mmCIF file of C-alpha atoms in Angstrom:
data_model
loop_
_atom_site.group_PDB
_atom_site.id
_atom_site.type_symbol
_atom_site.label_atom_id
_atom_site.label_comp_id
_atom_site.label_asym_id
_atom_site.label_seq_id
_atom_site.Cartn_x
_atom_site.Cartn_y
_atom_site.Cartn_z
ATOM 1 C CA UNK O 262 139.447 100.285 33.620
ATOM 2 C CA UNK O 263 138.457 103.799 33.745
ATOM 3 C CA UNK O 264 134.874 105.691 33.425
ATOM 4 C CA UNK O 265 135.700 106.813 30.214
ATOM 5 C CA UNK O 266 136.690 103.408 28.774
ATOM 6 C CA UNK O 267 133.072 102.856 28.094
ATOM 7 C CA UNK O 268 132.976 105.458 25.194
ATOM 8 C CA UNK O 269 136.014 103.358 23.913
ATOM 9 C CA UNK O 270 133.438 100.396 23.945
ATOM 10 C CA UNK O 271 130.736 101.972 22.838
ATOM 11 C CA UNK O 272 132.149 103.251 19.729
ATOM 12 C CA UNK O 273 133.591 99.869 18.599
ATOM 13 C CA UNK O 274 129.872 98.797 17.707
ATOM 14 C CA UNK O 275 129.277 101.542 15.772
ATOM 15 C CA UNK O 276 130.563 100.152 12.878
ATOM 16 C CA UNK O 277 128.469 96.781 13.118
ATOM 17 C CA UNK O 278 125.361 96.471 11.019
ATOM 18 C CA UNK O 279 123.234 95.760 13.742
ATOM 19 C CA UNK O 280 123.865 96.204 17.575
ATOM 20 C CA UNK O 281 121.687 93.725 19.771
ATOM 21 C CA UNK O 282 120.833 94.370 23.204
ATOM 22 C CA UNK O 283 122.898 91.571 24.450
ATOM 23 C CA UNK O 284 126.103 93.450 23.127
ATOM 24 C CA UNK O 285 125.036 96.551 24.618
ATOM 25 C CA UNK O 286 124.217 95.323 28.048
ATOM 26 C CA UNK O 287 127.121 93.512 27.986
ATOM 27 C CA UNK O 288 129.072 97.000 27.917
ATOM 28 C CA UNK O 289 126.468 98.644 30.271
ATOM 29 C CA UNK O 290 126.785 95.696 33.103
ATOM 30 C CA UNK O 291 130.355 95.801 33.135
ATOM 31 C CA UNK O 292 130.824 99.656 33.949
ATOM 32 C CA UNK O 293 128.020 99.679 36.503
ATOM 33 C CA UNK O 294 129.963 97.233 38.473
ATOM 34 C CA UNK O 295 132.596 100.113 38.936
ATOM 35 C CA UNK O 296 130.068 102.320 40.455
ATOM 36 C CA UNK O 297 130.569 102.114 43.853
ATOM 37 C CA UNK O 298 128.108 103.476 46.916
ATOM 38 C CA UNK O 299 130.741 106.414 47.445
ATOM 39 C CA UNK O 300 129.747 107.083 43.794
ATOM 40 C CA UNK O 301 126.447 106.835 44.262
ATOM 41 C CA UNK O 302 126.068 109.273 47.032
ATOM 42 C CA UNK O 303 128.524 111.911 45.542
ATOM 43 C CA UNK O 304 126.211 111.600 42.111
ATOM 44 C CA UNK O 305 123.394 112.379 44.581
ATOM 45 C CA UNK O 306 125.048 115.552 45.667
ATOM 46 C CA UNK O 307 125.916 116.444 42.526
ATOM 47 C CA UNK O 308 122.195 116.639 41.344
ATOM 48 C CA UNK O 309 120.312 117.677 44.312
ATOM 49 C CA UNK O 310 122.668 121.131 43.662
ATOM 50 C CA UNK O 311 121.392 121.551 40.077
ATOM 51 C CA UNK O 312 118.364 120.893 41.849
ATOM 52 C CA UNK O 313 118.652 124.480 43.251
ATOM 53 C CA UNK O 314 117.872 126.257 40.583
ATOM 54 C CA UNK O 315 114.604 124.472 39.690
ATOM 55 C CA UNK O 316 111.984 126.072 40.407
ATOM 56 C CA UNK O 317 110.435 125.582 44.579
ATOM 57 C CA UNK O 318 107.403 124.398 43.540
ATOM 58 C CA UNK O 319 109.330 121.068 41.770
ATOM 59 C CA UNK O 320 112.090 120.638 43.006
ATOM 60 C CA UNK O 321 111.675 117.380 45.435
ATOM 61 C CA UNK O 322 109.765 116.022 42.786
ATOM 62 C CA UNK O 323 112.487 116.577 40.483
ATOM 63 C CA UNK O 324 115.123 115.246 43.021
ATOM 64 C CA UNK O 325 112.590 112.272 43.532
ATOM 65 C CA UNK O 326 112.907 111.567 39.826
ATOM 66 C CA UNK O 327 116.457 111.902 38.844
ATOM 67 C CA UNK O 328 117.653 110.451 41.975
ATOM 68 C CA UNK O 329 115.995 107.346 41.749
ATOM 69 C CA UNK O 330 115.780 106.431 37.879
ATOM 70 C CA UNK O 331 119.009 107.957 37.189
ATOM 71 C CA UNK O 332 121.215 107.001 40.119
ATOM 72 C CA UNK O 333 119.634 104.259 41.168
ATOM 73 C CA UNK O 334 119.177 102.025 37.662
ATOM 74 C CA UNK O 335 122.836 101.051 38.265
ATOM 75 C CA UNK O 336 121.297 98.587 40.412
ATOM 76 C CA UNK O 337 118.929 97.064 37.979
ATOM 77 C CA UNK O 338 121.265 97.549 35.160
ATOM 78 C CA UNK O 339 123.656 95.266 36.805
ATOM 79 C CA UNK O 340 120.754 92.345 37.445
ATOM 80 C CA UNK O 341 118.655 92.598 34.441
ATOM 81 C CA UNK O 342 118.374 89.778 32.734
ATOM 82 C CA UNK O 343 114.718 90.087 31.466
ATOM 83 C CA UNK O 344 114.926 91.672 28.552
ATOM 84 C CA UNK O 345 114.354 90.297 24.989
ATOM 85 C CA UNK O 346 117.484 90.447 23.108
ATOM 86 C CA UNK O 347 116.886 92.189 19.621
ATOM 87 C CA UNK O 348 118.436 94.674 17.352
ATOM 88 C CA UNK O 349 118.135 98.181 18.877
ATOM 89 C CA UNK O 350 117.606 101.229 16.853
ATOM 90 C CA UNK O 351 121.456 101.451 15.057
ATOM 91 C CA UNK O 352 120.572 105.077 13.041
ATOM 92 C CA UNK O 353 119.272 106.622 16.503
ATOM 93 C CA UNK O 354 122.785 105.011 18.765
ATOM 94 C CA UNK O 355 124.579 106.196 15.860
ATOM 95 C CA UNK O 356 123.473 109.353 15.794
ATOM 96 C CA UNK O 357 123.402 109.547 20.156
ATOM 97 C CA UNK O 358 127.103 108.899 19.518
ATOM 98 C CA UNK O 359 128.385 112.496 19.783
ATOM 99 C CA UNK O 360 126.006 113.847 21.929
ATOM 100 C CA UNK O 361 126.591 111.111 24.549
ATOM 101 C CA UNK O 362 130.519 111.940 24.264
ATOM 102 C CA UNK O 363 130.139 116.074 24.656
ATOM 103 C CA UNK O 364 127.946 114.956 27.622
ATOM 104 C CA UNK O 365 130.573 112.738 29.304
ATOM 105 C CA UNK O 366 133.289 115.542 29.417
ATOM 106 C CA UNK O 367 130.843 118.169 30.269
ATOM 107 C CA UNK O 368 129.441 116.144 33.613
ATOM 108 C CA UNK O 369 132.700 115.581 34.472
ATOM 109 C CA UNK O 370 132.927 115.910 38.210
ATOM 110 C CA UNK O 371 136.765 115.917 39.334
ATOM 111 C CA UNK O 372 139.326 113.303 38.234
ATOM 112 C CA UNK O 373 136.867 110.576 40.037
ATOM 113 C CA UNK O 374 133.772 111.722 39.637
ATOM 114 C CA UNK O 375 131.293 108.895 38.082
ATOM 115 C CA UNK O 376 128.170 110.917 37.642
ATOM 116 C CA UNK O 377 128.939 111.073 33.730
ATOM 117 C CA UNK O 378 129.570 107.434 33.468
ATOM 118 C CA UNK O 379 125.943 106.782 35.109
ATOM 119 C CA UNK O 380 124.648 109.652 33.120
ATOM 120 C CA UNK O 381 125.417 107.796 30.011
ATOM 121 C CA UNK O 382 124.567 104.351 31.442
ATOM 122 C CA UNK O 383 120.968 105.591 32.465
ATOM 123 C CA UNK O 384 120.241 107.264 29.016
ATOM 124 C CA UNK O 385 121.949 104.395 27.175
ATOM 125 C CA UNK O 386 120.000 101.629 29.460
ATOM 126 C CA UNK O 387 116.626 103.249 29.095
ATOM 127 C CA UNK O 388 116.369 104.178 25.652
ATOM 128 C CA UNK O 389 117.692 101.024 24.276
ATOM 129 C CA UNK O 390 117.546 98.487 26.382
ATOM 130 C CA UNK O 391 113.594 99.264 28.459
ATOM 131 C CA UNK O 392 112.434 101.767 25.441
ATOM 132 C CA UNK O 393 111.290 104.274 27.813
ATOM 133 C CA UNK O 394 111.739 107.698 27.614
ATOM 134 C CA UNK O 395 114.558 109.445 29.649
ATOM 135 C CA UNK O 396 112.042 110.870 31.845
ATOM 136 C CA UNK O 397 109.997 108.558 33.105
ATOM 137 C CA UNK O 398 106.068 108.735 32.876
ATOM 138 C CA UNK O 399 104.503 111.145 34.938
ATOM 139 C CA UNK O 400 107.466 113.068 35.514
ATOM 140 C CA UNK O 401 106.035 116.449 35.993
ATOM 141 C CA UNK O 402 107.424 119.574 34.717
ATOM 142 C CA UNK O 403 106.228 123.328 35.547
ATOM 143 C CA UNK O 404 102.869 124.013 34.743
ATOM 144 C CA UNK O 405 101.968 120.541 35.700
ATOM 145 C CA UNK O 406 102.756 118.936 32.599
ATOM 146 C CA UNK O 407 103.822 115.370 32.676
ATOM 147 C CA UNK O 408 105.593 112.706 30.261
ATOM 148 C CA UNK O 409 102.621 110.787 29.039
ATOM 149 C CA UNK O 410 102.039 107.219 27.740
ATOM 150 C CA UNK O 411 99.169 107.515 25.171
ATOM 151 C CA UNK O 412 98.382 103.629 23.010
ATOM 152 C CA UNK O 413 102.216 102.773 23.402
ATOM 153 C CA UNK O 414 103.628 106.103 22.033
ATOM 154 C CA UNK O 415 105.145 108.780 24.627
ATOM 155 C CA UNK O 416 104.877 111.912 25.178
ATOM 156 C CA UNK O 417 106.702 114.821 26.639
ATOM 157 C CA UNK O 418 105.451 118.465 27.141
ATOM 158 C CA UNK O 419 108.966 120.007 26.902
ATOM 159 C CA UNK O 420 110.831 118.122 24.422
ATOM 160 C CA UNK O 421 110.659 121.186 21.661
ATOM 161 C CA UNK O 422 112.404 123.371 24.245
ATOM 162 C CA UNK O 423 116.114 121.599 24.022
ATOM 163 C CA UNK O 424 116.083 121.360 20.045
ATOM 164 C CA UNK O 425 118.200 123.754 19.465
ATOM 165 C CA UNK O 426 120.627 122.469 22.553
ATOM 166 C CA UNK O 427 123.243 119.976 20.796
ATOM 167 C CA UNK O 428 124.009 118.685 24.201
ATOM 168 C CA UNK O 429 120.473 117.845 25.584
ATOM 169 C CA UNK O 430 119.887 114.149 26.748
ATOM 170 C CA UNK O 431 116.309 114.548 25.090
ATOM 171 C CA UNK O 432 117.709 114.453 21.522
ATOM 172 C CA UNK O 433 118.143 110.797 22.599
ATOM 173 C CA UNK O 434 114.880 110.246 24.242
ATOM 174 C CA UNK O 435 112.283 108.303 22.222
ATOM 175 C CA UNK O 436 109.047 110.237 23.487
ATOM 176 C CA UNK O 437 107.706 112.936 21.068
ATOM 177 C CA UNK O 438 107.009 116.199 21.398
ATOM 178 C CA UNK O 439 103.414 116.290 23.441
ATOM 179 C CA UNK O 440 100.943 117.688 20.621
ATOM 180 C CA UNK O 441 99.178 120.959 21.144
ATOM 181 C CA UNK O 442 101.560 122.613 23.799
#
């Protein structure tokens, strides 16, 4: 089994009516448990040097963030068994489809590399499966704007800024644009 088996998977429910969480999971678990600590760590190198070119100010914050709710979830994806099994949102997997595929080859790291695979695990697992935005709340961005929670509904500041990028995770994030910024 390879990394990029899992878009084999993943497209084989797309033709389904519904997709329940159970199904999914069932797809997520089993390529986490290929993620190994070596894979871990190199993921972690890999983003603390995009890290460089965030700004000073936000950039162990951001490293703080990303390495811990994107790298680390493999964990908890593997043991989660809490969750309610229900239909997830078909039109907005169907539509994550492409996006989720241009973002596996373009994180491609080597003939190895695994960052992609827990790229689209993370943004697959906390969408669908949590219903959480991709960043988490209070994840601060310059200007000291932060992904809010307001009566159930979330929020993020920057979300407008990536509409016109076709490759940007947040076209699959369920927090809306923050109002009034």
């Amino acid at each position: 089994m390879k990394a990029e088996d899992i878009l084999i998977e993943l497209k084989y429910l797309t033709p389904q009516n519904e997709i329940t969480k159970k199904e999914l999971m069932n797809i997520l678990k089993k390529y986490a448990r290929i993620i190994s600590v070596y894979d871990l760590m190199m993921a972690t190198v890999h983003m603390r040097k995009d890290g460089e070119y965030v700004h000073a100010n936000y950039r162990e914050k951001y490293l703080e963030v990303y390495i811990k709710y994107f790298i680390m979830r493999m964990k908890e994806v593997i043991s989660n068994e809490d969750y309610v099994d229900s239909a997830i949102d078909k039109k907005a997997y169907d539509e994550s489809f492409p996006m989720l595929e241009r973002t596996f080859e373009k994180e491609r790291i080597g003939e190895d590399g695994k960052f992609p695979l827990i790229y689209v695990i993370t943004a697959l697992y906390t969408t669908f499966i949590l219903e959480e935005p991709i960043h988490p709340v209070g994840s601060e961005f310059p200007g000291s704007l932060k992904v809010e929670e307001k009566n159930g509904e979330f929020f993020c500041p920057v979300k407008d800024n990536q509409k016109d990028n076709v490759d940007a995770i947040c076209h699959l994030c369920l927090a809306e644009q923050t109002p009034d910024i």
